[in-house]
């Protein structure tokens, strides 16, 4: 067997001779190439996410507005590559600027009429998808060692997992049979009962491609206790691919920031330098360096530059992004905008689906972009 090609055993607690059929995945050292379509999506959604975070902060504010002073140091928190004030002024259809009631020289920002209407639509989407959101959070918690996660690790993932802004106060309290919040070692943690909610499946079967290797079924059980597995074994690597595949599959956009996954390393029982797995399996995962951060995405979640199966919340966010891009045209004509918003966004999505991917073909070979050199250190 070649040193460059190894085979991974099926992850199961039963002996292999008891299985009627199993398949293996070949590891091939592959070239990492840019995918312009995915990079563009990540670039667009960076602005969309920042706008949503500002919108939610305005809604949380007891005054109903944010001052320019309170926004000055928020650029890094919002993940922006431009100053926050310059960013928020780009979208007058969503944010309205006006002088402070007591200090005229201090700029304030509130939601426009159209912004408020979009927020009401978002709340209806959350209500309609509440069952899916609960199941999504249950799945994440069931993947962890102790079926719990620190709330400070979940909060940065709200956008990616499609959780409402106040999930820790409303959603968790609404489902006491599913969740409870407690304190352990001074940290607030969200827990889930040991039994799954009705209808929640414990295993997942997915399909993936690894370069020139043909599609194979990837069987794994991400809910099994993995603490007894040798961390350097191929079995642990198979589990690692499965856990990361499962987690990314639970996100709305089938992607998240690499640093967010690092915050879950202990709870998910991941090895110290687990993110190197992304460059060893470039047919399954894609790493993007857009917007001065590293984002990891599931390739199978996208086709021709768009989500294969967009979540209702993702569709709503597409509409919100369209509102952001309209500028001043509909700022004072919110009702006119909403009457044809669905048709406009659907047409934009259809056109996007016709675009071909700008990604080069991935080929196996001796040339390989090392994860430390091209994708960034595992410690960044």
Coordinates of N, CA and C in Angstrom, one line a residue, residues 174-380:
X174 N -38.4 28.0 27.0 CA -39.7 27.5 26.4 C -39.7 26.0 26.3
X175 N -38.5 25.4 26.3 CA -38.4 23.9 26.2 C -37.6 23.3 27.3
X176 N -38.2 23.3 28.5 CA -37.5 22.8 29.7 C -37.2 21.3 29.6
X177 N -38.0 20.6 28.8 CA -37.8 19.2 28.7 C -36.6 18.9 27.8
X178 N -36.2 19.9 27.0 CA -35.1 19.7 26.1 C -33.8 20.3 26.6
X179 N -33.9 21.5 27.3 CA -32.7 22.2 27.7 C -32.8 22.7 29.1
X180 N -31.7 22.9 29.7 CA -31.6 23.6 31.0 C -30.2 24.3 31.1
X181 N -30.2 25.4 31.8 CA -29.0 26.2 31.9 C -28.6 26.1 33.4
X182 N -27.3 25.7 33.5 CA -26.7 25.6 34.9 C -25.4 26.2 34.9
X183 N -24.7 26.1 36.1 CA -23.4 26.7 36.2 C -22.4 25.5 36.7
X184 N -21.3 25.5 36.0 CA -20.3 24.5 36.3 C -18.9 25.2 36.2
X185 N -18.2 25.1 37.3 CA -16.9 25.8 37.4 C -16.9 27.3 37.1
X186 N -18.0 27.9 37.5 CA -18.2 29.3 37.2 C -18.6 29.7 35.8
X187 N -18.9 28.7 35.0 CA -19.3 29.0 33.6 C -20.7 28.5 33.4
X188 N -21.5 29.4 32.7 CA -22.9 29.1 32.4 C -22.9 28.1 31.2
X189 N -23.6 27.0 31.3 CA -23.7 26.0 30.3 C -25.1 25.6 30.0
X190 N -25.3 25.3 28.7 CA -26.6 24.8 28.2 C -26.5 23.3 28.1
X191 N -27.5 22.6 28.7 CA -27.5 21.2 28.6 C -28.7 20.7 27.9
X192 N -28.6 19.4 27.5 CA -29.8 18.7 26.8 C -29.9 17.4 27.5
X193 N -31.2 16.9 27.7 CA -31.3 15.6 28.3 C -30.6 14.5 27.5
X194 N -30.4 13.4 28.2 CA -29.6 12.3 27.5 C -30.4 11.6 26.4
X195 N -31.8 11.7 26.4 CA -32.6 11.1 25.4 C -32.9 12.1 24.3
X196 N -32.9 11.7 23.1 CA -33.3 12.6 22.0 C -34.8 12.9 22.0
X197 N -35.1 14.1 21.5 CA -36.5 14.4 21.3 C -37.1 13.4 20.2
X198 N -38.4 13.2 20.3 CA -39.0 12.3 19.4 C -38.7 12.6 17.9
X199 N -38.3 11.6 17.2 CA -38.1 11.8 15.8 C -36.7 12.2 15.4
X200 N -35.8 12.4 16.5 CA -34.5 12.9 16.2 C -33.6 11.7 16.0
X201 N -33.0 11.6 14.9 CA -32.1 10.4 14.6 C -30.7 10.6 15.1
X202 N -30.1 9.5 15.6 CA -28.8 9.7 16.2 C -27.6 9.5 15.2
X203 N -27.9 9.0 14.0 CA -26.8 8.8 13.1 C -27.1 9.5 11.8
X204 N -26.1 9.7 11.0 CA -26.3 10.4 9.7 C -25.5 9.7 8.7
X205 N -26.0 9.6 7.5 CA -25.2 9.0 6.4 C -25.1 10.1 5.3
X206 N -23.9 10.4 5.0 CA -23.6 11.5 4.0 C -22.8 11.0 2.9
X207 N -22.6 11.8 1.9 CA -21.8 11.4 0.8 C -20.7 12.5 0.6
X208 N -19.5 12.1 0.2 CA -18.4 13.1 0.0 C -17.5 12.6 -1.1
X209 N -16.8 13.5 -1.6 CA -15.8 13.2 -2.6 C -14.4 13.6 -2.0
X210 N -13.4 12.8 -2.3 CA -12.0 13.2 -1.9 C -11.2 13.2 -3.2
X211 N -11.2 14.4 -3.9 CA -10.4 14.5 -5.1 C -10.9 13.6 -6.2
X212 N -10.0 12.7 -6.7 CA -10.4 11.8 -7.8 C -11.0 10.6 -7.3
X213 N -11.1 10.4 -6.0 CA -11.8 9.2 -5.4 C -13.3 9.3 -5.7
X214 N -13.9 8.2 -6.1 CA -15.3 8.3 -6.4 C -16.1 8.4 -5.1
X215 N -17.4 8.8 -5.2 CA -18.2 9.0 -4.1 C -18.4 7.8 -3.3
X216 N -18.3 7.9 -2.0 CA -18.5 6.8 -1.1 C -19.4 7.2 0.1
X217 N -20.0 6.2 0.7 CA -20.9 6.5 1.8 C -20.0 6.6 3.1
X218 N -20.2 7.7 3.8 CA -19.5 8.0 5.0 C -20.3 7.7 6.2
X219 N -20.1 6.6 6.8 CA -20.9 6.1 8.0 C -20.2 6.5 9.3
X220 N -20.9 7.1 10.2 CA -20.3 7.4 11.4 C -21.4 7.6 12.5
X221 N -21.0 7.5 13.7 CA -21.9 7.8 14.8 C -21.2 8.9 15.7
X222 N -21.6 10.1 15.5 CA -20.9 11.2 16.2 C -21.4 11.3 17.6
X223 N -22.3 10.5 18.0 CA -22.8 10.6 19.4 C -22.2 9.5 20.3
X224 N -21.4 8.6 19.8 CA -20.7 7.6 20.6 C -19.6 8.3 21.4
X225 N -19.4 7.7 22.6 CA -18.3 8.2 23.4 C -16.9 7.8 22.8
X226 N -16.1 8.9 22.5 CA -14.9 8.6 21.7 C -13.7 8.7 22.6
X227 N -13.9 8.9 23.9 CA -12.7 9.1 24.8 C -11.8 7.9 24.9
X228 N -12.2 6.7 24.5 CA -11.4 5.6 24.5 C -10.6 5.3 23.2
X229 N -10.8 6.1 22.2 CA -10.2 5.9 20.9 C -8.8 6.5 20.9
X230 N -7.8 5.8 20.4 CA -6.4 6.3 20.3 C -6.5 7.6 19.4
X231 N -6.0 8.8 20.0 CA -6.1 10.0 19.3 C -5.2 10.1 18.0
X232 N -4.3 9.1 17.9 CA -3.4 9.1 16.7 C -3.8 8.0 15.7
X233 N -4.9 7.4 15.9 CA -5.4 6.3 15.1 C -6.2 6.8 13.9
X234 N -6.3 5.9 12.9 CA -7.1 6.2 11.7 C -8.6 6.3 12.1
X235 N -8.9 5.5 13.1 CA -10.3 5.5 13.6 C -10.7 6.9 14.1
X236 N -9.8 7.5 14.8 CA -10.0 8.8 15.3 C -10.1 9.8 14.2
X237 N -9.3 9.7 13.2 CA -9.4 10.6 12.0 C -10.7 10.4 11.3
X238 N -11.2 9.2 11.2 CA -12.5 9.0 10.6 C -13.6 9.7 11.4
X239 N -13.5 9.5 12.7 CA -14.5 10.2 13.6 C -14.4 11.7 13.4
X240 N -13.1 12.2 13.4 CA -12.9 13.7 13.2 C -13.6 14.2 12.0
X241 N -13.4 13.5 10.9 CA -14.0 13.9 9.6 C -15.6 13.9 9.8
X242 N -16.1 12.9 10.5 CA -17.5 12.7 10.6 C -18.1 13.8 11.5
X243 N -17.4 14.1 12.6 CA -17.9 15.1 13.6 C -17.9 16.5 12.9
X244 N -16.9 16.9 12.2 CA -16.8 18.2 11.5 C -17.8 18.2 10.4
X245 N -18.0 17.1 9.7 CA -19.0 17.1 8.6 C -20.4 17.3 9.2
X246 N -20.7 16.6 10.3 CA -22.0 16.7 10.9 C -22.3 18.1 11.4
X247 N -21.3 18.7 12.1 CA -21.5 20.0 12.7 C -21.7 21.0 11.6
X248 N -20.9 21.0 10.6 CA -21.1 22.0 9.5 C -22.4 21.8 8.8
X249 N -22.8 20.5 8.7 CA -24.1 20.2 8.1 C -25.3 20.8 8.9
X250 N -25.1 21.1 10.2 CA -26.2 21.6 11.0 C -26.2 23.1 10.9
X251 N -25.3 23.8 10.3 CA -25.3 25.2 10.2 C -26.2 25.6 9.0
X252 N -26.7 26.8 9.0 CA -27.6 27.3 8.0 C -26.9 27.4 6.6
X253 N -25.6 27.8 6.6 CA -24.9 28.0 5.4 C -23.8 26.9 5.2
X254 N -23.9 25.9 5.9 CA -22.9 24.8 5.8 C -21.5 25.3 5.9
X255 N -21.3 26.2 6.8 CA -20.0 26.8 7.0 C -19.9 27.5 8.3
X256 N -18.7 27.7 8.8 CA -18.5 28.5 10.0 C -17.0 29.0 10.1
X257 N -16.7 29.8 11.0 CA -15.3 30.3 11.2 C -14.5 29.2 11.9
X258 N -13.3 29.0 11.5 CA -12.4 28.0 12.1 C -12.2 28.3 13.6
X259 N -12.1 29.5 14.0 CA -11.9 29.8 15.4 C -13.1 29.4 16.2
X260 N -14.3 29.5 15.6 CA -15.5 29.0 16.4 C -15.4 27.5 16.7
X261 N -14.9 26.8 15.7 CA -14.8 25.3 16.0 C -13.7 25.1 17.0
X262 N -12.7 25.9 17.1 CA -11.6 25.8 18.1 C -12.2 25.9 19.5
X263 N -13.2 26.8 19.6 CA -13.8 27.0 20.9 C -14.5 25.8 21.4
X264 N -14.9 24.9 20.5 CA -15.6 23.7 20.8 C -14.7 22.5 20.9
X265 N -13.4 22.7 20.8 CA -12.5 21.5 20.7 C -12.6 20.6 21.9
X266 N -12.6 21.1 23.1 CA -12.7 20.3 24.3 C -14.0 19.6 24.4
X267 N -15.1 20.3 24.1 CA -16.4 19.7 24.3 C -16.7 18.6 23.2
X268 N -16.1 18.8 22.0 CA -16.3 17.8 20.9 C -15.2 16.7 20.9
X269 N -14.3 16.8 21.9 CA -13.2 15.9 22.0 C -12.4 15.8 20.7
X270 N -11.9 17.0 20.3 CA -11.2 17.1 19.0 C -9.7 17.2 19.4
X271 N -8.8 16.6 18.6 CA -7.3 16.8 18.9 C -6.9 18.2 18.8
X272 N -5.7 18.5 19.3 CA -5.2 19.9 19.5 C -5.1 20.6 18.1
X273 N -4.6 19.9 17.1 CA -4.4 20.5 15.8 C -5.4 19.9 14.8
X274 N -6.6 19.8 15.2 CA -7.6 19.1 14.4 C -7.9 19.8 13.0
X275 N -7.7 21.2 13.0 CA -8.1 21.9 11.7 C -7.2 21.5 10.5
X276 N -6.1 20.8 10.7 CA -5.3 20.3 9.6 C -6.1 19.3 8.7
X277 N -7.1 18.8 9.3 CA -7.9 17.8 8.6 C -8.6 18.4 7.4
X278 N -8.9 19.7 7.5 CA -9.6 20.4 6.4 C -8.7 20.4 5.1
X279 N -7.4 20.5 5.2 CA -6.6 20.5 4.0 C -6.2 19.1 3.6
X280 N -6.4 18.1 4.5 CA -6.2 16.7 4.0 C -7.4 16.2 3.3
X281 N -8.5 16.8 3.4 CA -9.7 16.4 2.7 C -10.4 17.5 2.0
X282 N -9.6 18.1 1.0 CA -10.2 19.2 0.3 C -11.4 18.9 -0.6
X283 N -11.7 17.6 -0.8 CA -12.8 17.3 -1.6 C -14.1 17.4 -0.7
X284 N -13.9 17.4 0.6 CA -15.1 17.5 1.5 C -15.2 18.9 2.1
X285 N -14.1 19.5 2.5 CA -14.1 20.8 3.1 C -13.4 21.8 2.2
X286 N -13.8 23.1 2.4 CA -13.1 24.2 1.7 C -12.8 25.2 2.7
X287 N -11.5 25.7 2.6 CA -11.1 26.8 3.5 C -11.0 28.1 2.7
X288 N -11.6 29.1 3.3 CA -11.5 30.4 2.6 C -10.8 31.4 3.5
X289 N -10.0 32.3 2.9 CA -9.2 33.3 3.7 C -9.8 34.7 3.5
X290 N -11.1 34.7 3.0 CA -11.7 36.0 2.8 C -12.0 36.8 4.1
X291 N -12.0 38.1 4.0 CA -12.3 39.0 5.1 C -11.4 38.8 6.3
X292 N -10.2 38.6 6.1 CA -9.2 38.5 7.1 C -9.5 37.5 8.2
X293 N -10.1 36.4 7.8 CA -10.3 35.3 8.7 C -10.4 34.0 7.9
X294 N -10.4 32.9 8.6 CA -10.4 31.6 8.0 C -11.8 30.9 8.2
X295 N -12.5 30.7 7.1 CA -13.8 30.0 7.2 C -13.8 28.7 6.5
X296 N -14.4 27.7 7.2 CA -14.5 26.3 6.6 C -15.9 26.0 6.2
X297 N -16.0 25.5 5.0 CA -17.4 25.2 4.4 C -17.4 23.8 3.9
X298 N -18.6 23.2 3.8 CA -18.8 21.9 3.2 C -19.1 22.1 1.7
X299 N -18.2 21.5 0.9 CA -18.4 21.6 -0.5 C -19.8 21.1 -1.0
X300 N -20.2 20.0 -0.4 CA -21.5 19.4 -0.9 C -22.7 20.3 -0.6
X301 N -22.5 21.3 0.2 CA -23.6 22.2 0.5 C -23.9 23.2 -0.6
X302 N -23.0 23.3 -1.5 CA -23.1 24.3 -2.6 C -23.0 23.7 -4.0
X303 N -23.7 24.3 -4.9 CA -23.6 23.9 -6.3 C -23.8 25.2 -7.1
X304 N -22.8 25.4 -8.0 CA -22.9 26.6 -8.9 C -23.1 27.9 -8.1
X305 N -22.4 28.0 -7.0 CA -22.4 29.3 -6.3 C -23.6 29.5 -5.5
X306 N -24.4 28.5 -5.1 CA -25.6 28.7 -4.3 C -25.8 27.5 -3.4
X307 N -26.5 27.7 -2.4 CA -26.9 26.6 -1.5 C -27.7 25.6 -2.2
X308 N -27.4 24.3 -2.0 CA -28.2 23.2 -2.6 C -29.6 23.2 -2.0
X309 N -29.7 23.3 -0.7 CA -31.0 23.2 -0.1 C -31.1 24.4 0.9
X310 N -31.5 25.6 0.5 CA -31.5 26.8 1.4 C -32.6 26.7 2.4
X311 N -32.2 27.0 3.6 CA -33.1 27.1 4.8 C -34.0 28.3 4.6
X312 N -35.2 28.2 5.2 CA -36.1 29.4 5.1 C -35.4 30.7 5.7
X313 N -34.6 30.5 6.7 CA -33.9 31.7 7.3 C -32.9 32.2 6.3
X314 N -32.2 31.4 5.5 CA -31.3 31.8 4.5 C -32.0 32.6 3.4
X315 N -33.2 32.1 3.0 CA -34.0 32.8 2.0 C -34.4 34.2 2.5
X316 N -34.8 34.3 3.8 CA -35.1 35.6 4.3 C -33.9 36.5 4.3
X317 N -32.7 36.0 4.7 CA -31.5 36.8 4.7 C -31.2 37.3 3.3
X318 N -31.5 36.5 2.3 CA -31.2 37.0 0.9 C -32.1 38.2 0.6
X319 N -33.3 38.2 1.1 CA -34.2 39.3 0.9 C -33.6 40.6 1.7
X320 N -33.1 40.3 2.9 CA -32.6 41.4 3.7 C -31.4 42.0 3.0
X321 N -30.6 41.2 2.4 CA -29.4 41.7 1.7 C -29.8 42.5 0.5
X322 N -30.8 42.1 -0.2 CA -31.3 42.9 -1.3 C -31.8 44.2 -0.9
X323 N -32.5 44.3 0.3 CA -32.9 45.5 0.9 C -31.7 46.4 1.1
X324 N -30.7 45.8 1.7 CA -29.4 46.6 2.0 C -28.9 47.2 0.7
X325 N -28.9 46.5 -0.4 CA -28.3 47.0 -1.6 C -29.1 48.0 -2.4
X326 N -30.4 48.2 -2.0 CA -31.2 49.1 -2.7 C -30.9 50.6 -2.5
X327 N -30.2 50.9 -1.4 CA -29.8 52.2 -1.1 C -30.9 53.1 -0.7
X328 N -30.9 54.3 -1.3 CA -31.9 55.3 -1.0 C -33.3 55.2 -1.7
X329 N -33.3 54.3 -2.7 CA -34.5 54.3 -3.6 C -35.7 54.0 -2.8
X330 N -35.7 53.0 -1.9 CA -36.9 52.6 -1.2 C -36.9 53.0 0.2
X331 N -36.0 53.9 0.6 CA -35.9 54.2 2.1 C -37.2 54.6 2.7
X332 N -38.0 55.4 1.9 CA -39.2 56.0 2.4 C -40.4 55.3 1.7
X333 N -40.2 54.2 1.1 CA -41.3 53.5 0.4 C -41.3 52.0 0.7
X334 N -41.3 51.8 2.0 CA -41.1 50.4 2.5 C -42.2 49.5 1.9
X335 N -43.5 50.0 2.0 CA -44.6 49.1 1.5 C -44.4 48.8 0.0
X336 N -44.0 49.7 -0.8 CA -43.7 49.4 -2.2 C -42.7 48.4 -2.4
X337 N -41.6 48.4 -1.6 CA -40.5 47.5 -1.7 C -41.0 46.1 -1.3
X338 N -41.8 45.9 -0.3 CA -42.2 44.6 0.2 C -43.1 43.9 -0.8
X339 N -43.9 44.7 -1.6 CA -44.9 44.1 -2.5 C -44.2 43.2 -3.6
X340 N -43.0 43.6 -4.0 CA -42.4 42.8 -5.0 C -41.0 42.2 -4.6
X341 N -40.8 42.2 -3.3 CA -39.5 41.7 -2.8 C -39.3 40.2 -3.1
X342 N -40.3 39.4 -2.9 CA -40.2 38.0 -3.2 C -39.8 37.7 -4.6
X343 N -40.5 38.3 -5.6 CA -40.2 38.1 -7.0 C -38.8 38.5 -7.4
X344 N -38.4 39.7 -6.8 CA -37.0 40.2 -7.1 C -36.0 39.2 -6.7
X345 N -36.1 38.8 -5.4 CA -35.1 37.9 -4.8 C -35.1 36.5 -5.5
X346 N -36.2 36.0 -5.9 CA -36.3 34.7 -6.6 C -35.6 34.8 -7.9
X347 N -35.8 35.9 -8.6 CA -35.1 36.1 -9.9 C -33.6 36.2 -9.8
X348 N -33.2 36.9 -8.7 CA -31.7 37.0 -8.5 C -31.1 35.6 -8.2
X349 N -31.9 34.8 -7.4 CA -31.4 33.4 -7.1 C -31.3 32.6 -8.3
X350 N -32.3 32.7 -9.2 CA -32.3 31.9 -10.4 C -31.2 32.2 -11.3
X351 N -30.8 33.5 -11.4 CA -29.7 33.9 -12.2 C -28.4 33.4 -11.6
X352 N -28.3 33.4 -10.3 CA -27.1 33.0 -9.6 C -26.9 31.5 -9.9
X353 N -28.0 30.8 -10.0 CA -27.8 29.3 -10.3 C -27.3 29.0 -11.6
X354 N -27.4 30.0 -12.6 CA -26.9 29.7 -13.9 C -25.4 29.9 -14.0
X355 N -24.8 30.6 -13.0 CA -23.4 30.8 -13.1 C -22.6 29.6 -12.9
X356 N -21.5 29.5 -13.6 CA -20.6 28.3 -13.5 C -19.6 28.6 -12.4
X357 N -19.1 27.6 -11.7 CA -18.1 27.7 -10.7 C -16.8 28.1 -11.3
X358 N -16.1 29.0 -10.6 CA -14.8 29.5 -11.0 C -13.7 28.7 -10.4
X359 N -14.0 27.6 -9.8 CA -13.0 26.8 -9.2 C -12.2 25.9 -10.2
X360 N -10.9 25.8 -10.0 CA -10.1 25.0 -10.8 C -10.3 23.5 -10.4
X361 N -10.1 22.6 -11.3 CA -10.3 21.2 -11.0 C -9.2 20.8 -10.0
X362 N -9.6 20.0 -9.0 CA -8.7 19.5 -8.0 C -8.1 18.2 -8.5
X363 N -6.8 18.2 -8.5 CA -6.1 17.0 -9.1 C -5.1 16.5 -8.0
X364 N -5.0 15.2 -8.0 CA -4.0 14.5 -7.1 C -2.7 14.7 -7.7
X365 N -1.7 14.8 -6.9 CA -0.3 14.9 -7.5 C 0.7 15.2 -6.4
X366 N 1.9 15.5 -6.8 CA 3.0 15.7 -5.9 C 2.9 17.1 -5.3
X367 N 2.4 18.1 -6.1 CA 2.3 19.4 -5.6 C 1.1 19.5 -4.6
X368 N 1.4 20.1 -3.4 CA 0.4 20.1 -2.4 C 0.6 21.4 -1.6
X369 N -0.4 22.2 -1.4 CA -0.3 23.4 -0.6 C -0.5 23.0 0.9
X370 N 0.6 23.2 1.6 CA 0.6 22.8 3.0 C -0.3 23.6 3.8
X371 N -0.9 23.1 4.8 CA -1.9 23.8 5.6 C -1.2 24.9 6.4
X372 N 0.0 24.7 6.8 CA 0.7 25.7 7.6 C 1.1 26.9 6.7
X373 N 1.5 26.7 5.5 CA 2.0 27.8 4.6 C 0.9 28.5 4.0
X374 N -0.1 27.8 3.3 CA -1.1 28.5 2.5 C -2.3 28.8 3.2
X375 N -2.8 28.0 4.1 CA -4.1 28.2 4.8 C -3.9 28.9 6.1
X376 N -2.7 29.0 6.6 CA -2.5 29.6 7.9 C -2.3 28.6 9.0
X377 N -1.6 29.0 10.0 CA -1.2 28.2 11.1 C -2.4 27.7 11.9
X378 N -2.2 26.5 12.5 CA -3.3 26.0 13.3 C -3.4 26.7 14.6
X379 N -2.5 27.7 14.8 CA -2.6 28.5 16.1 C -3.1 29.9 15.9
X380 N -3.4 30.3 14.6 CA -3.8 31.7 14.4 C -5.2 31.9 15.0

